[in-house]
Short mmCIF file of C-alpha atoms and ligand atoms in Angstrom, two decimals:
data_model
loop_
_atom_site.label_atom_id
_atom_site.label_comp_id
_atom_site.label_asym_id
_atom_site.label_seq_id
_atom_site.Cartn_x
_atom_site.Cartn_y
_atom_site.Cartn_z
CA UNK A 158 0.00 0.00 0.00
CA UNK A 159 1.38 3.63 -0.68
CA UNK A 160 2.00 5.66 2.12
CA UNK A 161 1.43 9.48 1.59
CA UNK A 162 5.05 11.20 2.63
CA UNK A 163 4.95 12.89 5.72
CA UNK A 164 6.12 15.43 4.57
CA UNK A 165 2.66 16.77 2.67
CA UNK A 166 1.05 17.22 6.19
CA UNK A 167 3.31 19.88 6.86
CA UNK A 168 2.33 22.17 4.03
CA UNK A 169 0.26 25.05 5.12
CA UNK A 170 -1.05 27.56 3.00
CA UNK A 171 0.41 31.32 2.64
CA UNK A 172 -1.13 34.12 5.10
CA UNK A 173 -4.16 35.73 3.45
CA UNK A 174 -2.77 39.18 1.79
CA UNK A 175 -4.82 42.16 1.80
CA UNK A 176 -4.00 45.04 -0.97
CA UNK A 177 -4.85 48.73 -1.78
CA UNK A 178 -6.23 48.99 -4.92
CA UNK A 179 -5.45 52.71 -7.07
CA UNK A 180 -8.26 52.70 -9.60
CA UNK A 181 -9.41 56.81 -8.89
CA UNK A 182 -8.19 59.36 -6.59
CA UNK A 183 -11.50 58.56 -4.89
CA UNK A 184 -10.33 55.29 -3.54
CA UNK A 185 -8.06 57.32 -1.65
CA UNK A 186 -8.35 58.46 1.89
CA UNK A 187 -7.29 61.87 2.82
CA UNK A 188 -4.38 60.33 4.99
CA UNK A 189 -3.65 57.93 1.27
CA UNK A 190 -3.13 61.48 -0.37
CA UNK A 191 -1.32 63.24 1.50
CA UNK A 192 1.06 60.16 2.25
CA UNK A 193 1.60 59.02 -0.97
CA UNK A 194 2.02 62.37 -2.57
CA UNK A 195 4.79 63.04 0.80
CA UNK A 196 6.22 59.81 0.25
CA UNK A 197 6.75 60.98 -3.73
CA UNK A 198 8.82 63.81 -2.27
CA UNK A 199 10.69 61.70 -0.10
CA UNK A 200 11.91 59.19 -2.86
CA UNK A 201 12.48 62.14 -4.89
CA UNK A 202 15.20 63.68 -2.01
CA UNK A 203 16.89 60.13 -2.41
CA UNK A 204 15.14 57.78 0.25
CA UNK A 205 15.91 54.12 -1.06
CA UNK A 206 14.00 50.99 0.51
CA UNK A 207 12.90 47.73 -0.87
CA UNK A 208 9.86 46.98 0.59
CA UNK A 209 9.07 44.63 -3.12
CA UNK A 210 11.99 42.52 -3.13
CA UNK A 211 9.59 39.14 -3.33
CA UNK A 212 7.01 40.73 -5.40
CA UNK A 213 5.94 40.73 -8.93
CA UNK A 214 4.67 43.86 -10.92
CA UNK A 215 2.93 43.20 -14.12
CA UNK A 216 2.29 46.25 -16.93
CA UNK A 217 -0.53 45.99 -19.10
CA UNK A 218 -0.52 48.51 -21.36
CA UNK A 219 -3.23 48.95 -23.93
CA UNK A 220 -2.61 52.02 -25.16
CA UNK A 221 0.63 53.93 -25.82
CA UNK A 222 2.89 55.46 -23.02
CA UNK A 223 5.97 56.88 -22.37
CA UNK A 224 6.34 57.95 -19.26
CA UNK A 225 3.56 56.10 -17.03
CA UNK A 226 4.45 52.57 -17.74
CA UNK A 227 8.70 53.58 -17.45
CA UNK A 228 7.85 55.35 -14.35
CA UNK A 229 6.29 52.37 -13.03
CA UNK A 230 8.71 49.67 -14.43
CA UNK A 231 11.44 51.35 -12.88
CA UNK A 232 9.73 52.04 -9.26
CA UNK A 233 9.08 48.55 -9.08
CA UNK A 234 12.57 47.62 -9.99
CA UNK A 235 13.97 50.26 -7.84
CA UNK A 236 11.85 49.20 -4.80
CA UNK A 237 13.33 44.90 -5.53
CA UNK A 238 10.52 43.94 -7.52
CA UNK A 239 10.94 41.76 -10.66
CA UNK A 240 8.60 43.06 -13.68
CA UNK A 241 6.53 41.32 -16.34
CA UNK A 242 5.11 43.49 -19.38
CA UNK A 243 2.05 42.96 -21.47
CA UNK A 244 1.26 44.74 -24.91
CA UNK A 245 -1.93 45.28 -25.95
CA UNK A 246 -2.14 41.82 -27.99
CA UNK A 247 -0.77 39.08 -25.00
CA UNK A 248 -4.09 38.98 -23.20
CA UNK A 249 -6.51 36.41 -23.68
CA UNK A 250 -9.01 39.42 -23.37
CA UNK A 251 -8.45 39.39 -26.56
CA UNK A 252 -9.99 35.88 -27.80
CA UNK A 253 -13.01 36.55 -24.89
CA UNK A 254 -11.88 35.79 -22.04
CA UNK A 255 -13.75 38.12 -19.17
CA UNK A 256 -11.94 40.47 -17.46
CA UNK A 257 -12.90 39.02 -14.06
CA UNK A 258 -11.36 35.75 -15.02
CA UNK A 259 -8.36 37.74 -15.99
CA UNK A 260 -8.47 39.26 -12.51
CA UNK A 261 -8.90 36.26 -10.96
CA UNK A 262 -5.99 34.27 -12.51
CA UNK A 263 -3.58 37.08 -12.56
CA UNK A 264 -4.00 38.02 -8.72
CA UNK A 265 -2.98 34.28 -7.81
CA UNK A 266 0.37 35.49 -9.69
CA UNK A 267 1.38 38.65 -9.58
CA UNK A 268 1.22 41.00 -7.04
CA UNK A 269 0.63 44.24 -8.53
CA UNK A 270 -1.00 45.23 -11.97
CA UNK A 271 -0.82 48.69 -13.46
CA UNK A 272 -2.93 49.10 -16.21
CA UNK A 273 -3.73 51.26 -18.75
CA UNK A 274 -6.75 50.44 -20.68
CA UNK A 275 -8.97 51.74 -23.41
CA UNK A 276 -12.02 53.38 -23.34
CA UNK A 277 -14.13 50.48 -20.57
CA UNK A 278 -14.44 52.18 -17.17
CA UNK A 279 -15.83 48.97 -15.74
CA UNK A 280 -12.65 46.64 -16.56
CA UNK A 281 -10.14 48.09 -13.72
CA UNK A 282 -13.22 47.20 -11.32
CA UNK A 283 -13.53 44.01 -12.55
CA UNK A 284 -9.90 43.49 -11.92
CA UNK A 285 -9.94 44.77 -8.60
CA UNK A 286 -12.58 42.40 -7.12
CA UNK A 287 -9.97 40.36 -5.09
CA UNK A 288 -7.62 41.40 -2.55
CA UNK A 289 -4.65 39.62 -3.70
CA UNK A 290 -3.41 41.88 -6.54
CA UNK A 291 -3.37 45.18 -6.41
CA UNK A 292 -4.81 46.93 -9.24
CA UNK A 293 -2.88 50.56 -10.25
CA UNK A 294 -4.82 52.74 -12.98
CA UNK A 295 -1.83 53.83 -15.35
CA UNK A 296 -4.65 56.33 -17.15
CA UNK A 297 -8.10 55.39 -18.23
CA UNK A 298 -10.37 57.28 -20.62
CA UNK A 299 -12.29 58.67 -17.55
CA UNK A 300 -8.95 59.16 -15.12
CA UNK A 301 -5.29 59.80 -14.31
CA UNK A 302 -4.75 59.40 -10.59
CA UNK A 303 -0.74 58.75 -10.72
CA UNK A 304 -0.64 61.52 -13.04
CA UNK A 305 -2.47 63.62 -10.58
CA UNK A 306 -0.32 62.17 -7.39
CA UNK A 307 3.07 62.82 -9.63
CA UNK A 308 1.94 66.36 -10.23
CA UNK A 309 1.00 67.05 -6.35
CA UNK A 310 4.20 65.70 -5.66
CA UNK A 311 5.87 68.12 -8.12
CA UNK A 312 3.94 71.18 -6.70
CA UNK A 313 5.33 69.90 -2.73
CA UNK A 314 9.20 70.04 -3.67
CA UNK A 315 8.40 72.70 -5.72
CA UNK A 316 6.23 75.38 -3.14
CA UNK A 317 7.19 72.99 -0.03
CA UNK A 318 3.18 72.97 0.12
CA UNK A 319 -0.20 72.33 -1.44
CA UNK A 320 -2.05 73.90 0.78
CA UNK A 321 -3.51 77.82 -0.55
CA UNK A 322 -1.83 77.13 -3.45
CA UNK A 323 -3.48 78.66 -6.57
CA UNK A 324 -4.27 77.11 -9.95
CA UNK A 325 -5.27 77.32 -13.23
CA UNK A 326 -5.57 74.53 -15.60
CA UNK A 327 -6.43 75.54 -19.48
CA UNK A 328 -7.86 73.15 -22.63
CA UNK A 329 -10.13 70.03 -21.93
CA UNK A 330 -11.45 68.61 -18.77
CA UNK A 331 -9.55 65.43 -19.45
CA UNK A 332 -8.86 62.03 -17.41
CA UNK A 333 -5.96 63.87 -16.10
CA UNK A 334 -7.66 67.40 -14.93
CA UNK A 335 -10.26 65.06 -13.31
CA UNK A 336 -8.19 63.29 -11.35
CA UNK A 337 -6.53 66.75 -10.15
CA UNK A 338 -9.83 68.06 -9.51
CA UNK A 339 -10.45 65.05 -7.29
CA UNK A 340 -6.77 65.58 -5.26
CA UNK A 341 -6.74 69.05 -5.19
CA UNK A 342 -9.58 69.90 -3.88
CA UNK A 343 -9.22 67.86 -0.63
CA UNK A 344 -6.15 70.49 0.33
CA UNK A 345 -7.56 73.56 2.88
CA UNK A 346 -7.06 76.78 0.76
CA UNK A 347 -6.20 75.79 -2.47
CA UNK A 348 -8.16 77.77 -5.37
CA UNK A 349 -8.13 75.41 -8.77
CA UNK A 350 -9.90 77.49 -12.05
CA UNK A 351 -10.87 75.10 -14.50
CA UNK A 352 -10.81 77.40 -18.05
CA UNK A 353 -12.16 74.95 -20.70
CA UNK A 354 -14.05 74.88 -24.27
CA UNK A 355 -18.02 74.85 -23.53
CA UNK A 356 -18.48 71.04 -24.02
CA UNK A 357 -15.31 70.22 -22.43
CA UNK A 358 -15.88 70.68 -18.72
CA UNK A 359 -15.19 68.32 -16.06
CA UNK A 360 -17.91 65.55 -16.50
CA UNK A 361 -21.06 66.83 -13.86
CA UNK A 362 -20.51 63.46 -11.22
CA UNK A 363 -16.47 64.54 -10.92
CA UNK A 364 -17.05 68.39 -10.93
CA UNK A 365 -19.83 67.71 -8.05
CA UNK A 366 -17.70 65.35 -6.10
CA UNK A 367 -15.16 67.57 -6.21
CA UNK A 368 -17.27 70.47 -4.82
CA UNK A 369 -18.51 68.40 -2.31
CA UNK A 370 -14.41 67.74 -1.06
CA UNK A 371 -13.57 71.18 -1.37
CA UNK A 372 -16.38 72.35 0.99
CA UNK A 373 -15.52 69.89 3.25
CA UNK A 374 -11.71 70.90 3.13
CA UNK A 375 -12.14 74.47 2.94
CA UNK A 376 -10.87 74.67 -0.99
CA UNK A 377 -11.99 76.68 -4.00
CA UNK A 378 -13.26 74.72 -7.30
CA UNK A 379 -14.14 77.62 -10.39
CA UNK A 380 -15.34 76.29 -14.08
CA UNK A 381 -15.76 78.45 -16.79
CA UNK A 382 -16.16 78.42 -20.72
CA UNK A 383 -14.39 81.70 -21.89
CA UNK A 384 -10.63 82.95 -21.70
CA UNK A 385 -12.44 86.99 -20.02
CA UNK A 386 -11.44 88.14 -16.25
CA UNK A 387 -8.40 85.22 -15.57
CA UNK A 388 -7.29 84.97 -12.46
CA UNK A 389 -4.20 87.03 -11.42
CA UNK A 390 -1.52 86.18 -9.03
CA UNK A 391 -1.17 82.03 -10.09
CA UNK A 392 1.12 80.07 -8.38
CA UNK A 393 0.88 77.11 -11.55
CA UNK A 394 -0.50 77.12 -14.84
CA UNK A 395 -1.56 73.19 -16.38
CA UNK A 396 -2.51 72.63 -19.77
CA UNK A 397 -2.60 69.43 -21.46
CA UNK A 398 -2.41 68.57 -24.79
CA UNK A 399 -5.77 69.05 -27.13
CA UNK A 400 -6.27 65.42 -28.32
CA UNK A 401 -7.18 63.08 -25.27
CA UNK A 402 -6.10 59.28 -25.48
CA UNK A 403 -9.12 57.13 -26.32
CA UNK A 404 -11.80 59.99 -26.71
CA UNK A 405 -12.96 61.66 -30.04
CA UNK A 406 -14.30 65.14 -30.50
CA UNK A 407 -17.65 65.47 -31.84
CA UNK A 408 -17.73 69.16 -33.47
CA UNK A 409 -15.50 68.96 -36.80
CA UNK A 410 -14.16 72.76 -35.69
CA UNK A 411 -12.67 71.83 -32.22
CA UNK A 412 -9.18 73.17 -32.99
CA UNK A 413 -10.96 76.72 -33.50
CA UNK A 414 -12.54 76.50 -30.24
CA UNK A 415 -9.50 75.42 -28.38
CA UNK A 416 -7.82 78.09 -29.72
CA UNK A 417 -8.24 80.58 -27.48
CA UNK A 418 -7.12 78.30 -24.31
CA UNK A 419 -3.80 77.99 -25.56
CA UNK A 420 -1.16 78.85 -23.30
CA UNK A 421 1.19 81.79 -24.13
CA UNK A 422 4.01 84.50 -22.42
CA UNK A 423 0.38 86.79 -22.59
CA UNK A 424 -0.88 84.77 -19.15
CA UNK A 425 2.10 85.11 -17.50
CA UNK A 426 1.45 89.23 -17.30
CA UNK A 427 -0.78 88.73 -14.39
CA UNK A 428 1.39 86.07 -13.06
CA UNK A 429 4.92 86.26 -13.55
CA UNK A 430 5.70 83.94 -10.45
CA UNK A 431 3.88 81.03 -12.07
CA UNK A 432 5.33 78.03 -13.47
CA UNK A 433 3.94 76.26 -15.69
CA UNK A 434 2.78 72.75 -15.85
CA UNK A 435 1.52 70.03 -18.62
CA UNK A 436 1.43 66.37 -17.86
CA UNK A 437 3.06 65.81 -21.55
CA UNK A 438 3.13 64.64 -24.34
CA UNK A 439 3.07 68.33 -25.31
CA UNK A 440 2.09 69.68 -29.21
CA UNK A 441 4.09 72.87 -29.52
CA UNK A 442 2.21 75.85 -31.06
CA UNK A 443 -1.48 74.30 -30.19
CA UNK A 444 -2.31 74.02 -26.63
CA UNK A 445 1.19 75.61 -25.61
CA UNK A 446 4.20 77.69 -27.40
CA UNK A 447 7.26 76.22 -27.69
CA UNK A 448 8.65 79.58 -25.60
CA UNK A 449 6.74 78.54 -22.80
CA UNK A 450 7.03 74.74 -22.61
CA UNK A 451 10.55 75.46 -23.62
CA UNK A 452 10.93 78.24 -20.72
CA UNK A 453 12.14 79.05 -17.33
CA UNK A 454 8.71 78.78 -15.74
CA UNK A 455 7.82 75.60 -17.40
CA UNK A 456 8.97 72.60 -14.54
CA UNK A 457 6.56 69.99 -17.46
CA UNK A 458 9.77 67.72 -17.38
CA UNK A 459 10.37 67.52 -13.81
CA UNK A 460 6.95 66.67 -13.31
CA UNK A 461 7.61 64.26 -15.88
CA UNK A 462 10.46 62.51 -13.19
CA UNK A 463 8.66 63.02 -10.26
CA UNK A 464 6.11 60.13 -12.00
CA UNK A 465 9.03 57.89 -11.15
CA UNK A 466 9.04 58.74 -7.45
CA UNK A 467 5.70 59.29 -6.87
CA UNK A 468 5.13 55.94 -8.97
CA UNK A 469 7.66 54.11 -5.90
CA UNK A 470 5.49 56.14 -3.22
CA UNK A 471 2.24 54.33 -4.98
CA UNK A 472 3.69 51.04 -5.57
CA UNK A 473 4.87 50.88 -1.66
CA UNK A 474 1.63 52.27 -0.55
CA UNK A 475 -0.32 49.38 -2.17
CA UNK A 476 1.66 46.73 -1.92
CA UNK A 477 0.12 43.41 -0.48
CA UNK A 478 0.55 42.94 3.41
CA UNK A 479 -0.48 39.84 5.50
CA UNK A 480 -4.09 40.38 6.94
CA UNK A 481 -4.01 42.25 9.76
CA UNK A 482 0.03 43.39 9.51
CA UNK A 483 0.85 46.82 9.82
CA UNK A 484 1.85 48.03 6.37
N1 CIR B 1264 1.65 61.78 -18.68
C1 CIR B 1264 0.93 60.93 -19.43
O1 CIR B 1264 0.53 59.89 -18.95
N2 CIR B 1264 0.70 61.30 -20.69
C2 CIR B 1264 -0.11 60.57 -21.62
C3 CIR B 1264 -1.55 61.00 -21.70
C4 CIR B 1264 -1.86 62.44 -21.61
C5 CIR B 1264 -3.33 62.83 -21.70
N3 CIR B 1264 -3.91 62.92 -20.40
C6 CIR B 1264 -4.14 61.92 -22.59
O2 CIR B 1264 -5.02 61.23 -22.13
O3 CIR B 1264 -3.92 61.91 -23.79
#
């Protein structure tokens, strides 16, 4: 008769893991933001750990990126982890398979996943219904929390605060102005104008949540349709760039009505402290000129390295923990 080894019966299984998932700036807690966007700074002044060394980080990338998915490749390497890349073609999505199953077979893998997809706002959420993987939105149609959490990081080592900071963001109401809305407006003081195309606002569900957070946290949230009566006395400027991934413009003259919201040395007459931000790529000559981007008030490329360190301070933050662990 066979005998089962003794040694079987001493197999246990692993301690239950519980992880953070980043699919919007509204899965954040205010202690999350202000953490994570602290933490940013911190890597950023040279703070090394490697809190990932037995981890695995998978990128699924869907839709082009520079910055984003090398920001996040190299946080996870940086912080021990060992990567594993997808394209948009290596899925099974692809032949049918449902993006819970995906979810479901990838979280008994890998421990992270930072995704960016196409135009589904459900798919992240599918992803994200187990607590084994944490799910990272690397930009969706609808949102761009890292980009916003790289950018608040950016305005900390730049001001040494967020707080009563004052902004003005120009051009459309994009994934990544909606996930700044959401941030910014949870710091006491801070005054963000939202200057976009009529048509192009903030969606009415963000731009009401994000009223909602700045009453509660004692911040200002302005939206309006016309380039008449700008605000004076700006601590940052943020445009973005006309032509949002995954989304299509419905009026055949867009460019004419953008137009007016490009950014130019003319804004910087009632401002001349400002810098100026974009979360790139950046068309020269449409929604900025090449003498600002270009310019000593532009800091668009250090916000383009801060994604790496606010990318490690995201990473860290929702990295899988036994149950009931401190992180
Ligand atoms: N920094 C980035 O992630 N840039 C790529 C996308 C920029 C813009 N928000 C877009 O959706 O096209």
């Amino acid at each position: 008769m066979t005998t089962v080894p003794s040694i079987l019966a001493t197999v246990t299984d692993p301690p239950t893991r519980q992880v953070r998932h980043l699919v919007s700036i509204r899965d954040l807690t205010d202690d999350d933001l202000y953490s994570i966007v602290a933490r940013g700074a911190r890597f950023a002044a040279g703070e090394s750990a490697s809190p990932l060394a037995d981890r695995v980080v998978g990128t699924y990338f869907v839709k082009t990126s520079t910055r984003t998915r090398t920001a996040f490749t190299v946080a996870a390497l940086r912080l021990g982890a060992k990567t594993i890349q997808y394209g948009p073609n290596d899925l099974q999505v692809n032949t049918g398979e449902s993006s819970e199953d995906t979810g479901r077979v990838l979280s008994g893998m890998l421990d992270v996943l930072v995704a960016r997809t196409a135009a589904d706002p459900g798919e992240m959420r599918d992803w994200s219904r187990q607590h084994r993987m944490a799910v990272i939105n690397a930009m969706s149609a609808e949102e761009h929390p890292t980009q916003a959490l790289a950018d608040l990081t950016t305005l900390l080592r730049r001001f040494g605060r967020i707080e009563h900071l004052r902004l003005l963001y120009l051009g459309e109401a994009n994934n990544t102005a909606t996930a700044l809305a959401l941030a910014l407006t949870r710091f006491p003081g801070v005054e963000l104008e939202l200057r976009t195309p009529a048509g192009y606002g903030l969606p009415a569900e963000i731009a009401a949540v994000a009223r909602e957070q700045a009453q509660r946290c004692g911040a200002h949230l302005v939206e309006r349709h016309h380039m008449d009566d700008l605000p004076g006395d700006l601590d940052a400027i943020y445009t973005t760039r006309w032509q949002t991934t995954g989304t299509s413009k419905p009026d055949p003259d867009w460019r004419t009505r953008f137009a007016p919201f490009q950014v130019d040395r003319e804004l910087w007459r009632r401002s001349p402290h400002a810098v100026f931000m974009h979360d790139l790529p950046a068309h020269r000559g449409e929604e900025v000129t090449a003498e600002v981007l270009d310019g000593p008030a532009s800091i668009a490329f250090q916000q383009a390295e801060n994604k790496l360190y606010s990318a490690m301070a995201v990473l860290d933050w929702c990295r899988a923990t036994p149950a009931g662990s401190a992180s």
